[in-house]
Each structure stands twice: as structure tokens, then as C-alpha cells.
PDB file of C-alpha atoms in Angstrom:
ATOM      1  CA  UNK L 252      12.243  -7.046  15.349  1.00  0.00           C
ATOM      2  CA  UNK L 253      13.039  -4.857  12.142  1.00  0.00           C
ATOM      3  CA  UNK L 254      10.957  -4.576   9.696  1.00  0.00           C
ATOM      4  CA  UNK L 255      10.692  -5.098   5.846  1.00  0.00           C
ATOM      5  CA  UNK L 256      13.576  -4.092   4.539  1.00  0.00           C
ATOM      6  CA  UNK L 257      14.142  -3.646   0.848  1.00  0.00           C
ATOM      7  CA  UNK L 258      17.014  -2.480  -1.071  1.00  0.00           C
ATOM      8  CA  UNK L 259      18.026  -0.584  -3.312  1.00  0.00           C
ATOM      9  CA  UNK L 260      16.584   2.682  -2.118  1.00  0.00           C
ATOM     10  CA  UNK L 261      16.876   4.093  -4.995  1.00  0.00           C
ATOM     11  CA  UNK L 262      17.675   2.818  -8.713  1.00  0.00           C
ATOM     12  CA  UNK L 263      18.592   4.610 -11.697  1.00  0.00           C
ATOM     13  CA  UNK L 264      18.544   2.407 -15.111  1.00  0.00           C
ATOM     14  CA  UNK L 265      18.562   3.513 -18.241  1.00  0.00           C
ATOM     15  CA  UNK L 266      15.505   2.031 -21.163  1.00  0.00           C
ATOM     16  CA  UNK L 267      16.971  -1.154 -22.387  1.00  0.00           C
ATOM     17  CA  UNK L 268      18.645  -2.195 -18.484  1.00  0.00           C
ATOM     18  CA  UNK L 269      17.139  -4.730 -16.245  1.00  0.00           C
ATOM     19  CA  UNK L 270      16.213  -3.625 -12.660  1.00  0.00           C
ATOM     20  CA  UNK L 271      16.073  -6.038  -9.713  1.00  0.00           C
ATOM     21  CA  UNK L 272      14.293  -5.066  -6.612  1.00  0.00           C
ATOM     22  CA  UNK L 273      14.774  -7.489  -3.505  1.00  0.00           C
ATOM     23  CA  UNK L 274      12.658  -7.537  -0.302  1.00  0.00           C
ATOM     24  CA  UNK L 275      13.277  -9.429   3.096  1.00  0.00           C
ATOM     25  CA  UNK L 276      10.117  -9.938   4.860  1.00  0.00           C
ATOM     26  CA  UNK L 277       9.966  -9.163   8.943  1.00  0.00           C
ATOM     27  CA  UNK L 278      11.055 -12.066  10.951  1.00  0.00           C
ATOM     28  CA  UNK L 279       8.486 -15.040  11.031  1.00  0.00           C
ATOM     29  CA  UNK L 280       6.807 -13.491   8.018  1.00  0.00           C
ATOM     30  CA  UNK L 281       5.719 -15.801   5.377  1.00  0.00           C
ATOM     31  CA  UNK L 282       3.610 -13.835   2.264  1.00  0.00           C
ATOM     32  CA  UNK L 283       4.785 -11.081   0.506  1.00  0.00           C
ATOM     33  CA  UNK L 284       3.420  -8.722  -1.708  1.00  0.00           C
ATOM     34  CA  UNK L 285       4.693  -5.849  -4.117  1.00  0.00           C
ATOM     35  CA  UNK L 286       3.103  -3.407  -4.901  1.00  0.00           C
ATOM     36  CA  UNK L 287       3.576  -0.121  -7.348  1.00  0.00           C
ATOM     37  CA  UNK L 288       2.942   3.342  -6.716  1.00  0.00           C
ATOM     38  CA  UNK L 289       2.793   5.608 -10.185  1.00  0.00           C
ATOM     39  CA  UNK L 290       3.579   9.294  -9.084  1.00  0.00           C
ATOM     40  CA  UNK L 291       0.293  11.089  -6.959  1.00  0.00           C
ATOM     41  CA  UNK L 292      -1.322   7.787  -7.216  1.00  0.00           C
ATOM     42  CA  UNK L 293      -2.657   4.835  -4.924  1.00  0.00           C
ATOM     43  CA  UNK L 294      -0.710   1.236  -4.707  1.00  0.00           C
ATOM     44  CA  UNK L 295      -1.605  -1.348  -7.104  1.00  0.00           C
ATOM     45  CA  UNK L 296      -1.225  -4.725  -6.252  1.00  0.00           C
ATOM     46  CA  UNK L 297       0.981  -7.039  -8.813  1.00  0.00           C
ATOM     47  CA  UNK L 298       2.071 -10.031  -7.225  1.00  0.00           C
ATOM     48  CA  UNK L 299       1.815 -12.136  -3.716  1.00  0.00           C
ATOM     49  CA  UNK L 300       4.316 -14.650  -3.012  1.00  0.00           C
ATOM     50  CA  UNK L 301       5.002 -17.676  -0.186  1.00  0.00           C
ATOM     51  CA  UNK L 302       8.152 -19.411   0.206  1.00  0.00           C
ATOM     52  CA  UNK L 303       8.911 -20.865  -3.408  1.00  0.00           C
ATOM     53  CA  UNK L 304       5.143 -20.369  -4.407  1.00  0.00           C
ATOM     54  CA  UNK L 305       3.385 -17.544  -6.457  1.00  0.00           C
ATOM     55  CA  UNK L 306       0.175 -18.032  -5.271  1.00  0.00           C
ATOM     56  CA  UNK L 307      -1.431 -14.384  -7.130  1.00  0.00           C
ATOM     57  CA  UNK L 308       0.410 -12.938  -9.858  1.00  0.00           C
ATOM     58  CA  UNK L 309      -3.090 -11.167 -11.297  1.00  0.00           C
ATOM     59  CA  UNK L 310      -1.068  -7.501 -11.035  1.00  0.00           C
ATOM     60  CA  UNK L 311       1.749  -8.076 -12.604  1.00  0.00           C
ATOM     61  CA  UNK L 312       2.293  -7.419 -16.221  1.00  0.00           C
ATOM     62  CA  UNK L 313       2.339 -10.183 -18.888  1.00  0.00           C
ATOM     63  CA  UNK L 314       5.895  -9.285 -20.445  1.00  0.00           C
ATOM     64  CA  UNK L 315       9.139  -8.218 -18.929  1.00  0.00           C
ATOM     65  CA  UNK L 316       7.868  -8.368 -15.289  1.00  0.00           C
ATOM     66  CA  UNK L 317       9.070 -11.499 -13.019  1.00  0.00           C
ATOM     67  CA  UNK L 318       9.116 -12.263  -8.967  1.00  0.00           C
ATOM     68  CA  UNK L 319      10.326 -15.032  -6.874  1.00  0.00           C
ATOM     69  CA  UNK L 320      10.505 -15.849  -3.054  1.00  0.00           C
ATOM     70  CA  UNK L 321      13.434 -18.575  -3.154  1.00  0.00           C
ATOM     71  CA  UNK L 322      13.705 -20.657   0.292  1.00  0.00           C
ATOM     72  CA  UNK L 323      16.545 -18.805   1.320  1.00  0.00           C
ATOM     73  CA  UNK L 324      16.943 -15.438   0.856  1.00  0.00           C
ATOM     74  CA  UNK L 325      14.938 -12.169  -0.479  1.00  0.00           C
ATOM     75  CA  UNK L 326      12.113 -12.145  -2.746  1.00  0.00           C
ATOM     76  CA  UNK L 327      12.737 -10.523  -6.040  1.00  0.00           C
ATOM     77  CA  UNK L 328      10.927  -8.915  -8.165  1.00  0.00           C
ATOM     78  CA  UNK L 329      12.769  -8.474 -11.475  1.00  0.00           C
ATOM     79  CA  UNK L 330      12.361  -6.300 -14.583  1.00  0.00           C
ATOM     80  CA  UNK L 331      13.878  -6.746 -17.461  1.00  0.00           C
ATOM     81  CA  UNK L 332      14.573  -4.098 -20.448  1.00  0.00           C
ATOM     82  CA  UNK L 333      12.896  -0.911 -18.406  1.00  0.00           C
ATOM     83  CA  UNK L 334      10.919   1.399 -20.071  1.00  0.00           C
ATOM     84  CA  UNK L 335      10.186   5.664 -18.908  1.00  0.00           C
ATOM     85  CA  UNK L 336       7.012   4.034 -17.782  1.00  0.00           C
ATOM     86  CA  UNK L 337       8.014   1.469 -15.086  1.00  0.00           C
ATOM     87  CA  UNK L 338       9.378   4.529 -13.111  1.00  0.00           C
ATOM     88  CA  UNK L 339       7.596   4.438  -9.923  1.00  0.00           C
ATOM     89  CA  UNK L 340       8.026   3.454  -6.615  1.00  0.00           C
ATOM     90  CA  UNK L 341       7.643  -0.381  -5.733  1.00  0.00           C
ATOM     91  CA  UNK L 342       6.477  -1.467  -2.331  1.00  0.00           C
ATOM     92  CA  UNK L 343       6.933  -4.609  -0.875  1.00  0.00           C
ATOM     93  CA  UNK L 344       4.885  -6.022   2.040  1.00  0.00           C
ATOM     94  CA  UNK L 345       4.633  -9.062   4.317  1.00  0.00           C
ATOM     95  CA  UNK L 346       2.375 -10.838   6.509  1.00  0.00           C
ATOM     96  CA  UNK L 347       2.599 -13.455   9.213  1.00  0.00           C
ATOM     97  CA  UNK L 348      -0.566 -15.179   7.870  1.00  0.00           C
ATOM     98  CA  UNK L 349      -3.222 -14.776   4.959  1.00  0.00           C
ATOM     99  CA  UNK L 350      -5.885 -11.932   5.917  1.00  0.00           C
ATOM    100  CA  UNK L 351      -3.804 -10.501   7.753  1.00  0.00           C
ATOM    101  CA  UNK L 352      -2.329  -6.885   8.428  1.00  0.00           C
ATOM    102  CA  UNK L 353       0.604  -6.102   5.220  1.00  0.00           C
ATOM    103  CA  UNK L 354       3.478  -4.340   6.857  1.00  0.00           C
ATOM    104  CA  UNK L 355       5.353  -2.118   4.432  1.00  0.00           C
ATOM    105  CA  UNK L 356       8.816  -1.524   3.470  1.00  0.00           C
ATOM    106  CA  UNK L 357      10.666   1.676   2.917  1.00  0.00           C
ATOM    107  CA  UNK L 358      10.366   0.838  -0.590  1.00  0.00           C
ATOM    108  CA  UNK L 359      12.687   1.262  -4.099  1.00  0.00           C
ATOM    109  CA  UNK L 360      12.468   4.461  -6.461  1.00  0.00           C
ATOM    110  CA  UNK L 361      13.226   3.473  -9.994  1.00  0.00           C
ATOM    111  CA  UNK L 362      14.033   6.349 -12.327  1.00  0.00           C
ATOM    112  CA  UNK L 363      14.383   5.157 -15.864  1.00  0.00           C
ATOM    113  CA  UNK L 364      16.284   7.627 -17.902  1.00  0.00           C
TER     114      UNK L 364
ATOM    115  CA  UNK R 227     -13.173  -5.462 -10.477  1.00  0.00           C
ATOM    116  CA  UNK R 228     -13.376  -3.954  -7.313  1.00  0.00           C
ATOM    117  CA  UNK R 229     -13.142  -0.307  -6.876  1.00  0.00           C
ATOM    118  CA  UNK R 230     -11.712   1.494  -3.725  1.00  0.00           C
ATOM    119  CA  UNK R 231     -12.595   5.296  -4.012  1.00  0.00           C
ATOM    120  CA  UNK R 232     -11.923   7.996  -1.708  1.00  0.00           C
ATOM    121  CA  UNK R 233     -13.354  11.820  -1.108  1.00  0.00           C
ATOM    122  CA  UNK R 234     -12.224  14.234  -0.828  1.00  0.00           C
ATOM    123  CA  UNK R 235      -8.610  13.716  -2.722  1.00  0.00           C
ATOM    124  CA  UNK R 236      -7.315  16.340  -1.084  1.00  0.00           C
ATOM    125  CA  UNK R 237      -8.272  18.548   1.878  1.00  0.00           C
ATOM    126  CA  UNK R 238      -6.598  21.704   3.383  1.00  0.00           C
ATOM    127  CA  UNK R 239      -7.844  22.400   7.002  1.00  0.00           C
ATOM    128  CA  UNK R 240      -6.723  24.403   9.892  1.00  0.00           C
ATOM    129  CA  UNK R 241      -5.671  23.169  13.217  1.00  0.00           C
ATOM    130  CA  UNK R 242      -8.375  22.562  15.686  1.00  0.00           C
ATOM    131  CA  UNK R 243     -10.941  21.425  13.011  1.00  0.00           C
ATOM    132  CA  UNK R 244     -12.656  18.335  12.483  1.00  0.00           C
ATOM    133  CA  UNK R 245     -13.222  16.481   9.422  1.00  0.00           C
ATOM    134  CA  UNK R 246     -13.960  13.141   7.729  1.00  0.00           C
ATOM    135  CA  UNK R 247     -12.526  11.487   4.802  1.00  0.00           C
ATOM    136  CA  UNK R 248     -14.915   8.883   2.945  1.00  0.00           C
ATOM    137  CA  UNK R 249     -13.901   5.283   1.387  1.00  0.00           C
ATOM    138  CA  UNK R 250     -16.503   3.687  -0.492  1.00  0.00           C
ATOM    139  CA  UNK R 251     -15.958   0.343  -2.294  1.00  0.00           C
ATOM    140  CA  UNK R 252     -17.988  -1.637  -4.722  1.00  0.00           C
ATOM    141  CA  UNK R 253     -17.844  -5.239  -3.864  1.00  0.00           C
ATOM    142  CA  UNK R 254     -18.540  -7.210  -0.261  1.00  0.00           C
ATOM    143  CA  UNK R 255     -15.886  -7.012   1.715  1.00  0.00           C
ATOM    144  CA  UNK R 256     -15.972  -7.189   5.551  1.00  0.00           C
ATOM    145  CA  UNK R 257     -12.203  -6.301   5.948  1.00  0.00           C
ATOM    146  CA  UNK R 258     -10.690  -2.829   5.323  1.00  0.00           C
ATOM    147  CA  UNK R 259      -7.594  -0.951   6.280  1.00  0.00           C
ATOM    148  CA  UNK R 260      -6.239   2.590   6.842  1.00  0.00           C
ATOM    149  CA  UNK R 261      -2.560   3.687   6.129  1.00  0.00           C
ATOM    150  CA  UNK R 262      -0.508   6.693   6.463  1.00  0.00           C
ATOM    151  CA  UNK R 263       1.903   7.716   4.168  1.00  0.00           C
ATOM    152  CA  UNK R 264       4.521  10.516   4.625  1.00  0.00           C
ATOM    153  CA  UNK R 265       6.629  12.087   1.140  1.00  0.00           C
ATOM    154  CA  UNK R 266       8.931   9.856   0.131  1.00  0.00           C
ATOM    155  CA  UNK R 267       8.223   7.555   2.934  1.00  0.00           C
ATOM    156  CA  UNK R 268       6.451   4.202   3.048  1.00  0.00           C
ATOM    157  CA  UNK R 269       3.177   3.468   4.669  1.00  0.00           C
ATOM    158  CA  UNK R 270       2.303   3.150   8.291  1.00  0.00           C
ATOM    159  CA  UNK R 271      -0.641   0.643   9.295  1.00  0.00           C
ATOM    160  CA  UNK R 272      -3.191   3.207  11.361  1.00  0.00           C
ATOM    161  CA  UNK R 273      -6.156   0.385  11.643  1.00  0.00           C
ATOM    162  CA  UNK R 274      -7.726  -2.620  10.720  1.00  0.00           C
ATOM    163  CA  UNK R 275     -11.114  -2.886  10.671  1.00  0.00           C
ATOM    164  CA  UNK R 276     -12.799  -6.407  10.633  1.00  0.00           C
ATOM    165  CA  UNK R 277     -16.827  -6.365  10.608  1.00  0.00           C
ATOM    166  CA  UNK R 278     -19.832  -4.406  10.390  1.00  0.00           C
ATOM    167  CA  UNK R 279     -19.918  -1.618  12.887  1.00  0.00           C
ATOM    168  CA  UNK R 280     -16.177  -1.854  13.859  1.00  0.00           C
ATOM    169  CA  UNK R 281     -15.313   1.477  14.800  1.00  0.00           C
ATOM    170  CA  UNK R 282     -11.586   2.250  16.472  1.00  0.00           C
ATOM    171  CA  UNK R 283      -9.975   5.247  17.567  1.00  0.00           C
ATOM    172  CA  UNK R 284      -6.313   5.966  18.173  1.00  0.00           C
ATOM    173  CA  UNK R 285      -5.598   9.801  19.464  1.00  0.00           C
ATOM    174  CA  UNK R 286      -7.428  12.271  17.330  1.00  0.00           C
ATOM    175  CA  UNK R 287      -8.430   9.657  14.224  1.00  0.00           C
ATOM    176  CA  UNK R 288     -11.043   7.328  14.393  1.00  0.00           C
ATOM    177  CA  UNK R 289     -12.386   4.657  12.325  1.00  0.00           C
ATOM    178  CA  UNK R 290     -15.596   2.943  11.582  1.00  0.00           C
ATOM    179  CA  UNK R 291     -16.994   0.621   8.870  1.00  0.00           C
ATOM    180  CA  UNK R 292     -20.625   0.170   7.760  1.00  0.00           C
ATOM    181  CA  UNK R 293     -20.312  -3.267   5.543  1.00  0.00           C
ATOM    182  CA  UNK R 294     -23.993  -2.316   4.240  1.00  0.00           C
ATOM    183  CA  UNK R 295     -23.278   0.703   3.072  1.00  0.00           C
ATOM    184  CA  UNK R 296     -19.802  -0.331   1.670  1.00  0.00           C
ATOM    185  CA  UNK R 297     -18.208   2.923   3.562  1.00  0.00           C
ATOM    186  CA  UNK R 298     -15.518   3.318   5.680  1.00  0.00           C
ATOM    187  CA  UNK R 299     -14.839   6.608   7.258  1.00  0.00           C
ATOM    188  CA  UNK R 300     -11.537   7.904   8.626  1.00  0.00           C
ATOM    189  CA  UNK R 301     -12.585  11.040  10.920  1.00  0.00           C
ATOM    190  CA  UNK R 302     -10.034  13.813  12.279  1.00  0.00           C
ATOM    191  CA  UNK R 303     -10.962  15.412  15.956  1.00  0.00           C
ATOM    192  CA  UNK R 304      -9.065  18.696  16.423  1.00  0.00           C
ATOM    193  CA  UNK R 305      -6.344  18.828  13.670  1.00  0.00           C
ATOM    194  CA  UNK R 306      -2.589  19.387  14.048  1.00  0.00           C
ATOM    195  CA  UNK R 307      -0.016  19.885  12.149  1.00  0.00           C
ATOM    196  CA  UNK R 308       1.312  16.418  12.755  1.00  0.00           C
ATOM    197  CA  UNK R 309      -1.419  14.594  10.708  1.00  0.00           C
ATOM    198  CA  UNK R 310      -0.469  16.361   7.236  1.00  0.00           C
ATOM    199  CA  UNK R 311       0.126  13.173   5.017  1.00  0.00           C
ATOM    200  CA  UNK R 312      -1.759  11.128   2.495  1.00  0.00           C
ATOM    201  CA  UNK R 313      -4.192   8.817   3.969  1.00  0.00           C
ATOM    202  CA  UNK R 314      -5.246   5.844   2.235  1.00  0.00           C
ATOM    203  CA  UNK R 315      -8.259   2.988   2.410  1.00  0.00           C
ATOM    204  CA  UNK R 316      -7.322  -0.356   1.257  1.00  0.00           C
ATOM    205  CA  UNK R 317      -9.859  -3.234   0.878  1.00  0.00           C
ATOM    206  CA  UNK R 318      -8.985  -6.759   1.046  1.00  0.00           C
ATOM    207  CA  UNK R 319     -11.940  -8.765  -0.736  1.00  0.00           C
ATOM    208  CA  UNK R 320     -11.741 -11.896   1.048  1.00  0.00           C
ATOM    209  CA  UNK R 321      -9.588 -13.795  -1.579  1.00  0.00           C
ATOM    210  CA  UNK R 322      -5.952 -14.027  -1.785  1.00  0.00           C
ATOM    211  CA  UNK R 323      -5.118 -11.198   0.443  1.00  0.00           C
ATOM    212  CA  UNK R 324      -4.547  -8.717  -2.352  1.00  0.00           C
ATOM    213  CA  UNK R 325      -5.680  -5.071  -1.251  1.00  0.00           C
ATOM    214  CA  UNK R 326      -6.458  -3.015  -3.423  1.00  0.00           C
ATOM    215  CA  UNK R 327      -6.235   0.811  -2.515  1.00  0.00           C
ATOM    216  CA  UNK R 328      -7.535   3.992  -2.671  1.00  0.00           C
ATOM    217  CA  UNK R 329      -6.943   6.782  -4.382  1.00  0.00           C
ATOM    218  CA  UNK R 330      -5.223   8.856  -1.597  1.00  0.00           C
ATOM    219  CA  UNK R 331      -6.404  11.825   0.587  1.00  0.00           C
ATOM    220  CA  UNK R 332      -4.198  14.466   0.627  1.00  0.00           C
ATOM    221  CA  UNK R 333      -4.497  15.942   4.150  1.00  0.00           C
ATOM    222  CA  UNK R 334      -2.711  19.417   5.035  1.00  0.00           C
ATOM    223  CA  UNK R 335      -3.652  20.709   8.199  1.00  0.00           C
ATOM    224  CA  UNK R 336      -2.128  24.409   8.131  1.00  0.00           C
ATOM    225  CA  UNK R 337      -1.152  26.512  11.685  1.00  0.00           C
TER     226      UNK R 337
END
């Protein structure tokens, strides 16, 4: 069974570019969650999707920042014109059921020159 | 707003010691979580920890919760190298499933 997957690895945009980060959740997961990680930092929470739903979007930031979990396919969280400050490392996450343990992916490494 | 924080945020200790690692949080919550994360690498689920008392072990780290106290504790028996990484507490406050995390303990567990 592999695991979260998420791709790109690694992402270089420049201010101005739009970055899109996808995530495929381990088989029979349903919910998935992104997270950021700012440099020597802890994860904080910005969104948690199901299938076609955005059930928490609390995290996320009002302008610029977008996610979706489309029926078929990856989840993607999307953000457009990047700024220096949205480097970080975004994690993505998925569960089989609400409440319950958040497996992680490898995660994506945006540098924004 | 619920706050997650950890002590110490970073610790240096040899092999063969023992030590603890605190997570205190500020709102009811009777679910908390422990990761591992390596440089550059993702994190690893170490344990779950579902009601008052819970306390679980797996090789030389073990876990316990005290839902009165709002602390979690994340103790090391007899260091090795191995267990350098950043260890992190993450609470989930009963709504929504959103954790949200600690700051990070820095563990380096020199020869």
C-alpha cells in the first residue's frame, strides 16, 4: 500500500508565478489535509478536504491561496502570484476516517526567488 | 485558540541517558499525537494517544497523557544515536480533525 505521495518535490517559482502542489492520498483514504512548515518551525494547519468538499479551510489564507479534492484525481492546493514569504515546505496528509491518525507525505519545498 | 507548546526546544544528550520532553496544551482535548521528523524528510506517526492515563511504549520511547493536567510526555530510556530528530506533539481538539502542532524538540543524542 504506498503512501501519500505528493509531487513536485521540489519547486522553484519566481514572485509573480503561480505554484501548484498536488497530493494523492493512500489507498482507501478519504480526508486530506495540508499543512505548512515555515523554516525551524512546527506545521500549521490550512485546509482539510473530502472528495469534492472543503469541509475546514480556517488555515488557509484569505487571498491568493486555493485547494480542491476533485472526484478523480489529486487534491491541489494552488497558489497564485508567490511571494519570498510562501517559501516553506507544504505537507499534505490523509486519513481513512475523521479523528483519525494523519499519515504524511514526503512533502513539496517551494523556493520563491 | 489552542496552543500546543513544547520544552525543551532543543536538547543535546549523550547515549545511554534518559530524558523527557514535555507537551502542554491549553484547551480539552482527550486526543494527542507524537511524530518524528528527520531533515528534509516528512513525519513519521510514533503514537496516538486517546484518553486520560494512556501511556504506550515502543522500544526506548514511551508515551503517556494526563488529560487533567493538559500534558503529554514523550520520555527517552537509554539514548542512541538513532533517535536524533525533531519530535513533535500535535493535538487534535475534537472538531474537524485539524491538529495543531508543537513547536518541535530538537533531539541530538551525541556518541
Amino acid at each position: 500500500n504506498a503512501g501519500v505521495m505528493q509531487n513536485p518535490r521540489h519547486l522553484v517559482r519566481r514572485r509573480g508565478q503561480e505554484a501548484r502542489l498536488r497530493c494523492s492520498p493512500m489507498k482507501g483514504h478519504s480526508h486530506v489535509y495540508w499543512y505548512r512548515q515555515l523554516p525551524e518551525e512546527g506545521l500549521k494547519f490550512m485546509v482539510y478536504l473530502q472528495k469534492e468538499n472543503i469541509i475546514d479551510e480556517s488555515g488557509m489564507p484569505k487571498e491568493r491561496f486555493s485547494a480542491e479534492f476533485p472526484k478523480e484525481g489529486p487534491s491541489i492546493l494552488r497558489i497564485q502570484q508567490v511571494v519570498r514569504g510562501d517559501s516553506a515546505a507544504y505537507f499534505c496528509a490523509s486519513s481513512p476516517r475523521v479523528q483519525e491518525t494523519q499519515y504524511f507525505g514526503p512533502g513539496t519545498r517551494l523556493l520563491v526567488l | 485558540e489552542l496552543k500546543v507548546e513544547q520544552n525543551p526546544l532543543f536538547l543535546s544528550m549523550q547515549e545511554g541517558k534518559n530524558y523527557t520532553i514535555y507537551c502542554n496544551y491549553s484547551t480539552t482535548s482527550d486526543r494527542l499525537y507524537w511524530y518524528r521528523q528527520d531533515p528534509g524528510k516528512s513525519l513519521e506517526s510514533l503514537f496516538v494517544l486517546l484518553s486520560n492515563g494512556a501511556v504506550k511504549q515502543e522500544g526506548r520511547l514511551m508515551a503517556s497523557l494526563d488529560t487533567k493536567a493538559r500534558l503529554s510526555t514523550l520520555h527517552i530510556t537509554a539514548a542512541v544515536h538513532d533517535l536524533s530528530a525533531t519530535y513533535f506533539c500535535a493535538v487534535d481538539p475534537g472538531t474537524a480533525s485539524k491538529l495543531t502542532f508543537g513547536t518541535g524538540t530538537r533531539l541530538q543524542v551525541t556518541l
